[in-house]
Amino acid sequence: MDTKTKFNPPNIQNNIDFKSYLFKIISYWKLFLVTIVISLIIAKFMNGYKQKRYSLSTMISVKEENNPLFSTGTNIAFNWGGASDEIETIKVILKSRSHNEKVVKKLNFFISYLKEGRYRKEDVYGYVPFNIDLKTNKPQLYNKLIELEITGENTYKLSFNLNETNTNRLITYDTNSISQYTFKNTTFSKEFEAGEELKTDFLNFTLTKNSEFVIGEKYFISFGSFDGTVGAYRNISVNAVTDGASLLTLSMSGANKKRLEAYLNATVEVLEEDKQEQKILYARKTKKYIDELFVKEKDSLNKIEKEIGAYKQVNNIFDLSFEGNQVYEEIIALEKEKKELLEYNDYLKNLRNYILTHNKYSEGIPVPALVTIQDGKIAEEIAILIQKSSLKETIKNTVTDNHPSLKKLNTEISIAKNNIIENILTLTTINKNRLSKIQKRLSVTNSKLKKLPVREQGLLKYQRNYEMSEANYNYLKQKSYEAGTAIAANVSDVKVIDKARDLGQGPNYPRPKFNYMVGLMMGIVIPLFYIIVREILDNKIHTAEEIQNNYTIPVLGVVGRNQGKNNLAVFDRPKSSVSESFRAIRSNIQFLFKNAQKDESKTLILTSSVSGEGKTMISINMATVFALSGKKTVLIGLDLRKPKIYDDFDLTNDVGVVNHLINQKTLDEIIIPTKIPNLDVILSGPIPPNPSELLLNETADKMIKSLKERYDYVIIDTPPVGLVSDALELFKYGDAILYVIRQNYSEKGMMKMIDDKYKNKEVTNISYVLNDFSIKNKYGYGYSYGYGYGYGYGYGYGKYGYGYHENEEKKGFFKRIIDFFIPKK
């Protein structure tokens, strides 16, 4: 073989033949055709078979509205009546089961109105000329499709079929209970008039007309699961319009716009009603309690008034003296102040006990309904505590205990609690001092009282009781008025900005033109992308022609894919095409040995770029073909870092070259005969820490020299040159070098280093061997390179090679179908 050539390969990265790629893309026309047809079929399915879905929305404003007529100290209805984080609360409420149960009950959405469509029964709620007024306290036929046929201007017929057992379940919606009912017949069919109340054991409703009946029209009604219906409508989407804003957008998607419109508007109405009722609930309870106290105080006042009148008549005293009036006014003022302080201290005590004994503060926290707040800071801290506690209850079910936001809330709640406790202790201490002073002043006033005449003292006592009772009476009357005014003047926190409305919106899904366009594009893009990924981005070696076009080193031969369980292809399957490939290489390699004397021992070195390219397999089988030709051959495993040869010969790697190179074993002790005639092997042995240094010492030179004296052929399996430099150091021993490249595995740039050395004449007598070659691929032109491309890989392989080779791979039916649409590389 002429190892010198004038071929100058172009740069691999710039060697892009656009014309070649265009023809490759065109060659995939079957794949394009199939994917386009499939994509358009899918688009048609999406357009025709998929149910149309619409989307409607409504916008509401959520802002806490307090009555400006009430001050912080007197507003008994709304100051602490709810969480201030209204937006988050509303979001949770709208998705809650209890709220959606109210909406479903209000709309009777568990009743399905259906009509036969082209592909399915379509939901026609809001488009039917009638409405079902259901008796929810009576049983109804459960989950049974009932046919409703219009038979006249005012009449309709109901009919349905039962199962073989004549039994069906009934549902009573008020109690949400299911029961079994056995029918006498397997079918039911009866005509009724619109407006007639239908009373049976299994159907109880009245059908009312909304518009004119069309005779012959058929509809279907069904009474479904209450819980299932509620669950289906809990997927309402609730989103803030902007961060920090009090505006919310409620949106839903479904197949029926009328149903969506009704549900969105009804859910806002129910929310509005509930929030308004919750808001005045505290005021209602407070007014009721105050009214009860008011009645008692009124009775007490009337009683005292009668006792005063009787006392005056009996004792003939009708007014106090000047001194008595002074004492009376002092006592009344002091008693009133004392009473207020004692009541407020009791409230502070109850508030402190509540905070210390509870972990939740969003509800039930004591509210000063009958006292005036002394320190506004307590009201502020309680408002903060309620707000943070409510927010914590909202998010704790969606995050873990270690979540930063929950930790922060716990810290803020703890701070608010401590601040309230500190303020309570401070106010309690102050009030105690004030009470002490008041008590002293009362003692002084009482001493003055004792100096008055006895009859005047008695009258003063009655008048003092009357004054205190009258003050309580007026105070309760004022509070009752405030609570009543708060209830009457209640303003909802929820306001509708935009109602949900059917304005003729088109379906969100599917969109016919868009789907066909996408289908066509996907039918082109998917195979094109597949080809681009497979062809343009592919950096693997596929053919011997690619090697010739891109590299200077010639190709010696091609080895087919080894289908055996081990690497002894030539020995185990001598009639296979793989075996013939090695015999062809054995013949061609003689051109590389032209510098060696005819009768001299010849050394063959095998290497590759990286591990996995089949270097060891080629080494074993090259040694085998030389041995089977009657030549005494030795195979040396000098890949000291990753030895593999021992496994194919069922040997252990305990002793080998390494032991000889470190003078532990003699050369004869490491030579192992094999079951293959004329073939001995020398394994690599234990993996050393310094393989490069071992291969460079004098012992290695002596070993190779001694082996050349004993054997006709010395085959050396070396490490990959792309990973370590050991193989380059061993090239000096070789009369010929085989560089193994694996089809669909070796990358194009891997051989650049060895090719540059060849061009610079640093390496000679070297050739490539393409391993693991399969002709059934996109580039399979039927190579016939004559001297080295493997027996059986030329033209006419299938017809004229029959009977010459065995163990060839046969493709099944499905494999051939796949290759028809997606050709291999």
XYZ file of N, CA, C and O in Angstrom, residues 165-253:
356
model
N -82.094 -5.185 36.923
C -82.626 -5.402 38.273
C -83.778 -4.464 38.611
O -84.374 -4.570 39.686
N -84.062 -3.509 37.703
C -85.135 -2.528 37.914
C -84.903 -1.647 39.136
O -85.858 -1.129 39.729
N -83.687 -1.526 39.556
C -83.383 -0.686 40.718
C -82.538 0.506 40.281
O -81.769 0.429 39.318
N -82.710 1.583 40.988
C -81.899 2.776 40.735
C -81.828 3.583 42.029
O -82.718 3.499 42.891
N -80.790 4.376 42.148
C -80.630 5.180 43.360
C -81.421 6.487 43.248
O -81.585 7.029 42.157
N -81.866 6.964 44.398
C -82.549 8.245 44.512
C -81.722 9.156 45.405
O -81.056 8.691 46.334
N -81.783 10.455 45.136
C -81.044 11.421 45.941
C -81.996 12.493 46.456
O -82.874 12.969 45.732
N -81.844 12.826 47.736
C -82.577 13.939 48.340
C -81.566 15.034 48.635
O -80.670 14.861 49.470
N -81.678 16.151 47.927
C -80.620 17.163 47.966
C -80.571 17.941 49.285
O -79.499 18.391 49.691
N -81.701 18.103 49.959
C -81.674 18.845 51.218
C -80.807 18.146 52.263
O -80.111 18.789 53.053
N -80.888 16.814 52.272
C -80.083 16.037 53.236
C -78.856 15.414 52.586
O -78.036 14.813 53.277
N -78.750 15.560 51.256
C -77.645 14.976 50.492
C -77.499 13.486 50.809
O -76.411 12.989 51.078
N -78.630 12.776 50.768
C -78.643 11.348 51.095
C -79.056 10.533 49.874
O -79.827 10.992 49.031
N -78.534 9.314 49.812
C -78.804 8.406 48.700
C -79.613 7.222 49.219
O -79.321 6.676 50.286
N -80.619 6.806 48.435
C -81.416 5.631 48.792
C -81.662 4.791 47.541
O -81.456 5.253 46.414
N -82.076 3.551 47.753
C -82.362 2.634 46.644
C -83.873 2.569 46.403
O -84.676 2.648 47.336
N -84.236 2.430 45.123
C -85.660 2.326 44.771
C -85.814 1.258 43.691
O -85.044 1.214 42.727
N -86.813 0.400 43.873
C -87.085 -0.671 42.908
C -88.324 -0.315 42.095
O -89.402 -0.043 42.662
N -88.173 -0.313 40.776
C -89.272 0.021 39.874
C -90.038 -1.251 39.489
O -89.484 -2.366 39.492
N -91.278 -1.064 39.122
C -92.095 -2.198 38.700
C -91.776 -2.599 37.264
O -91.859 -3.766 36.896
N -91.424 -1.607 36.419
C -91.144 -1.875 35.005
C -89.715 -1.443 34.680
O -89.102 -0.634 35.383
N -89.191 -1.983 33.581
C -87.825 -1.642 33.166
C -87.781 -0.335 32.399
O -86.701 0.198 32.155
N -88.932 0.169 31.963
C -88.978 1.433 31.227
C -90.021 2.346 31.848
O -90.962 1.895 32.519
N -89.815 3.649 31.596
C -90.784 4.649 32.062
C -91.015 5.635 30.923
O -90.064 6.130 30.306
N -92.257 5.940 30.649
C -92.596 6.905 29.608
C -93.971 7.482 29.936
O -94.961 6.740 30.053
N -94.027 8.814 30.089
C -95.287 9.452 30.445
C -95.267 10.901 29.999
O -94.225 11.552 30.014
N -96.455 11.396 29.614
C -96.583 12.766 29.137
C -97.131 13.661 30.247
O -97.995 13.264 31.025
N -96.566 14.892 30.305
C -96.980 15.847 31.335
C -97.198 17.212 30.680
O -96.745 17.461 29.566
N -97.875 18.088 31.423
C -98.078 19.457 30.969
C -97.078 20.384 31.653
O -96.715 20.167 32.809
N -96.657 21.427 30.920
C -95.762 22.412 31.514
C -96.496 23.138 32.635
O -97.669 23.491 32.505
N -95.806 23.338 33.746
C -96.408 23.978 34.904
C -97.053 23.004 35.852
O -97.403 23.363 36.984
N -97.233 21.770 35.421
C -97.837 20.741 36.275
C -96.801 20.245 37.279
O -95.655 19.932 36.925
N -97.190 20.139 38.534
C -96.267 19.638 39.552
C -96.192 18.116 39.446
O -97.204 17.419 39.566
N -95.010 17.635 39.197
C -94.789 16.197 39.013
C -94.484 15.590 40.378
O -93.478 15.927 41.012
N -95.349 14.661 40.828
C -95.183 14.028 42.140
C -95.156 12.516 41.955
O -96.181 11.900 41.660
N -93.974 11.932 42.068
C -93.838 10.475 42.043
C -92.883 10.083 43.155
O -92.334 10.931 43.864
N -92.672 8.780 43.267
C -91.724 8.302 44.283
C -90.281 8.596 43.901
O -89.391 8.530 44.756
N -90.046 8.922 42.626
C -88.663 9.066 42.157
C -88.415 10.368 41.403
O -87.278 10.679 41.070
N -89.449 11.148 41.112
C -89.287 12.445 40.463
C -90.263 13.434 41.096
O -91.476 13.158 41.184
N -89.746 14.582 41.498
C -90.578 15.595 42.136
C -90.102 16.982 41.704
O -89.146 17.521 42.264
N -90.749 17.535 40.693
C -90.375 18.859 40.214
C -91.500 19.446 39.377
O -92.465 18.754 39.023
N -91.321 20.719 39.044
C -92.265 21.388 38.147
C -91.486 21.963 36.975
O -90.467 22.649 37.178
N -91.921 21.672 35.756
C -91.268 22.204 34.559
C -92.021 23.447 34.124
O -93.225 23.392 33.826
N -91.316 24.579 34.101
C -91.922 25.849 33.668
C -91.318 26.289 32.342
O -90.125 26.094 32.091
N -92.164 26.898 31.493
C -91.706 27.339 30.178
C -90.969 28.679 30.276
O -91.378 29.586 30.994
N -89.875 28.761 29.516
C -89.158 30.031 29.376
C -89.461 30.694 28.040
O -89.384 31.912 27.906
N -89.747 29.868 27.051
C -90.043 30.364 25.702
C -90.924 29.329 25.006
O -91.297 28.309 25.588
N -91.246 29.586 23.737
C -92.133 28.694 23.007
C -91.490 27.323 22.790
O -90.298 27.225 22.488
N -92.298 26.281 22.922
C -91.837 24.927 22.664
C -91.786 24.650 21.162
O -92.625 25.153 20.405
N -90.797 23.880 20.738
C -90.703 23.410 19.348
C -91.001 21.928 19.376
O -90.232 21.128 19.938
N -92.137 21.564 18.776
C -92.586 20.163 18.832
C -91.554 19.262 18.157
O -91.071 19.554 17.054
N -91.234 18.170 18.821
C -90.280 17.202 18.291
C -88.871 17.355 18.840
O -88.054 16.443 18.695
N -88.568 18.488 19.436
C -87.238 18.693 20.027
C -87.050 17.730 21.191
O -87.953 17.502 21.994
N -85.836 17.183 21.259
C -85.521 16.249 22.341
C -84.370 16.793 23.182
O -83.367 17.275 22.642
N -84.552 16.684 24.476
C -83.517 17.091 25.423
C -83.308 15.966 26.428
O -84.069 14.987 26.454
N -82.288 16.126 27.224
C -82.015 15.162 28.290
C -81.748 15.932 29.576
O -81.079 16.976 29.555
N -82.304 15.430 30.679
C -82.002 16.018 31.981
C -81.448 14.919 32.884
O -81.752 13.728 32.691
N -80.637 15.329 33.826
C -80.041 14.368 34.752
C -79.796 15.063 36.080
O -79.419 16.243 36.112
N -80.036 14.348 37.171
C -79.806 14.869 38.511
C -78.542 14.214 39.063
O -78.550 13.025 39.400
N -77.466 14.994 39.119
C -76.155 14.459 39.469
C -75.816 14.587 40.940
O -76.630 14.988 41.776
N -74.569 14.273 41.242
C -74.071 14.305 42.625
C -73.889 15.742 43.098
O -73.289 16.564 42.396
N -74.405 16.027 44.282
C -74.237 17.366 44.845
C -72.763 17.618 45.172
O -72.200 18.655 44.800
N -72.127 16.657 45.837
C -70.716 16.816 46.208
C -69.829 16.891 44.979
O -68.870 17.672 44.939
N -70.144 16.054 43.970
C -69.342 16.079 42.747
C -69.455 17.405 42.019
O -68.464 17.925 41.489
N -70.662 17.969 41.998
C -70.867 19.269 41.345
C -70.105 20.364 42.077
O -69.450 21.208 41.451
N -70.176 20.352 43.399
C -69.447 21.352 44.200
C -67.948 21.237 43.948
O -67.259 22.246 43.741
N -67.443 20.012 43.935
C -66.016 19.812 43.696
C -65.570 20.317 42.341
O -64.477 20.869 42.189
N -66.448 20.147 41.329
C -66.094 20.576 39.970
C -65.995 22.093 39.858
O -65.233 22.605 39.032
N -66.748 22.831 40.678
C -66.766 24.289 40.573
C -65.816 24.972 41.554
O -65.767 26.197 41.603
N -65.056 24.174 42.283
C -64.083 24.782 43.207
C -62.796 25.205 42.495
O -61.896 25.763 43.117
N -62.726 24.927 41.198
C -61.523 25.290 40.446
C -61.588 26.703 39.901
O -60.866 27.059 38.969
N -62.455 27.520 40.454
C -62.547 28.916 40.012
C -61.198 29.607 40.221
O -60.518 29.402 41.214
N -60.798 30.395 39.236
C -59.507 31.094 39.304
C -59.723 32.480 39.902
O -60.562 33.249 39.421
N -58.982 32.780 40.966
C -59.089 34.073 41.652
C -57.712 34.709 41.665
O -56.776 34.168 42.254
N -57.575 35.874 41.025
C -56.275 36.535 40.919
C -56.428 38.030 41.176
O -57.431 38.646 40.790
N -55.411 38.571 41.854
C -55.385 40.016 42.063
C -55.037 40.711 40.753
O -54.202 40.220 39.982
N -55.689 41.828 40.493
C -55.425 42.567 39.243
C -53.984 43.050 39.229
O -53.262 42.892 38.247
N -53.545 43.655 40.331
C -52.145 44.054 40.497
C -51.757 43.791 41.939
O -52.612 43.724 42.821
N -50.474 43.648 42.168
C -49.997 43.407 43.521
C -50.343 44.597 44.408
O -50.069 45.749 44.079
N -50.913 44.276 45.552
C -51.236 45.323 46.513
C -52.576 45.985 46.271
O -53.047 46.766 47.097
N -53.235 45.702 45.133
C -54.523 46.329 44.831
C -55.644 45.536 45.490
O -55.482 44.370 45.849
N -56.793 46.188 45.655
C -57.944 45.529 46.278
C -58.909 45.002 45.230
O -60.073 44.754 45.527
N -58.459 44.830 43.995
C -59.295 44.329 42.906
C -58.968 42.878 42.620
O -57.797 42.500 42.546
N -60.012 42.072 42.460
C -59.848 40.653 42.157
C -60.583 40.319 40.859
O -61.673 40.831 40.603
N -59.966 39.445 40.065
C -60.609 38.929 38.862
C -60.947 37.466 39.079
O -60.075 36.663 39.400
N -62.222 37.128 38.912
C -62.695 35.752 39.029
C -62.960 35.235 37.628
O -63.682 35.880 36.854
N -62.376 34.120 37.287
C -62.567 33.584 35.941
C -62.778 32.075 36.002
O -62.285 31.400 36.902
N -63.529 31.586 35.005
C -63.805 30.151 34.889
C -63.814 29.762 33.422
O -64.114 30.584 32.555
N -63.497 28.504 33.181
C -63.549 27.964 31.818
C -64.511 26.800 31.793
O -64.600 26.025 32.759
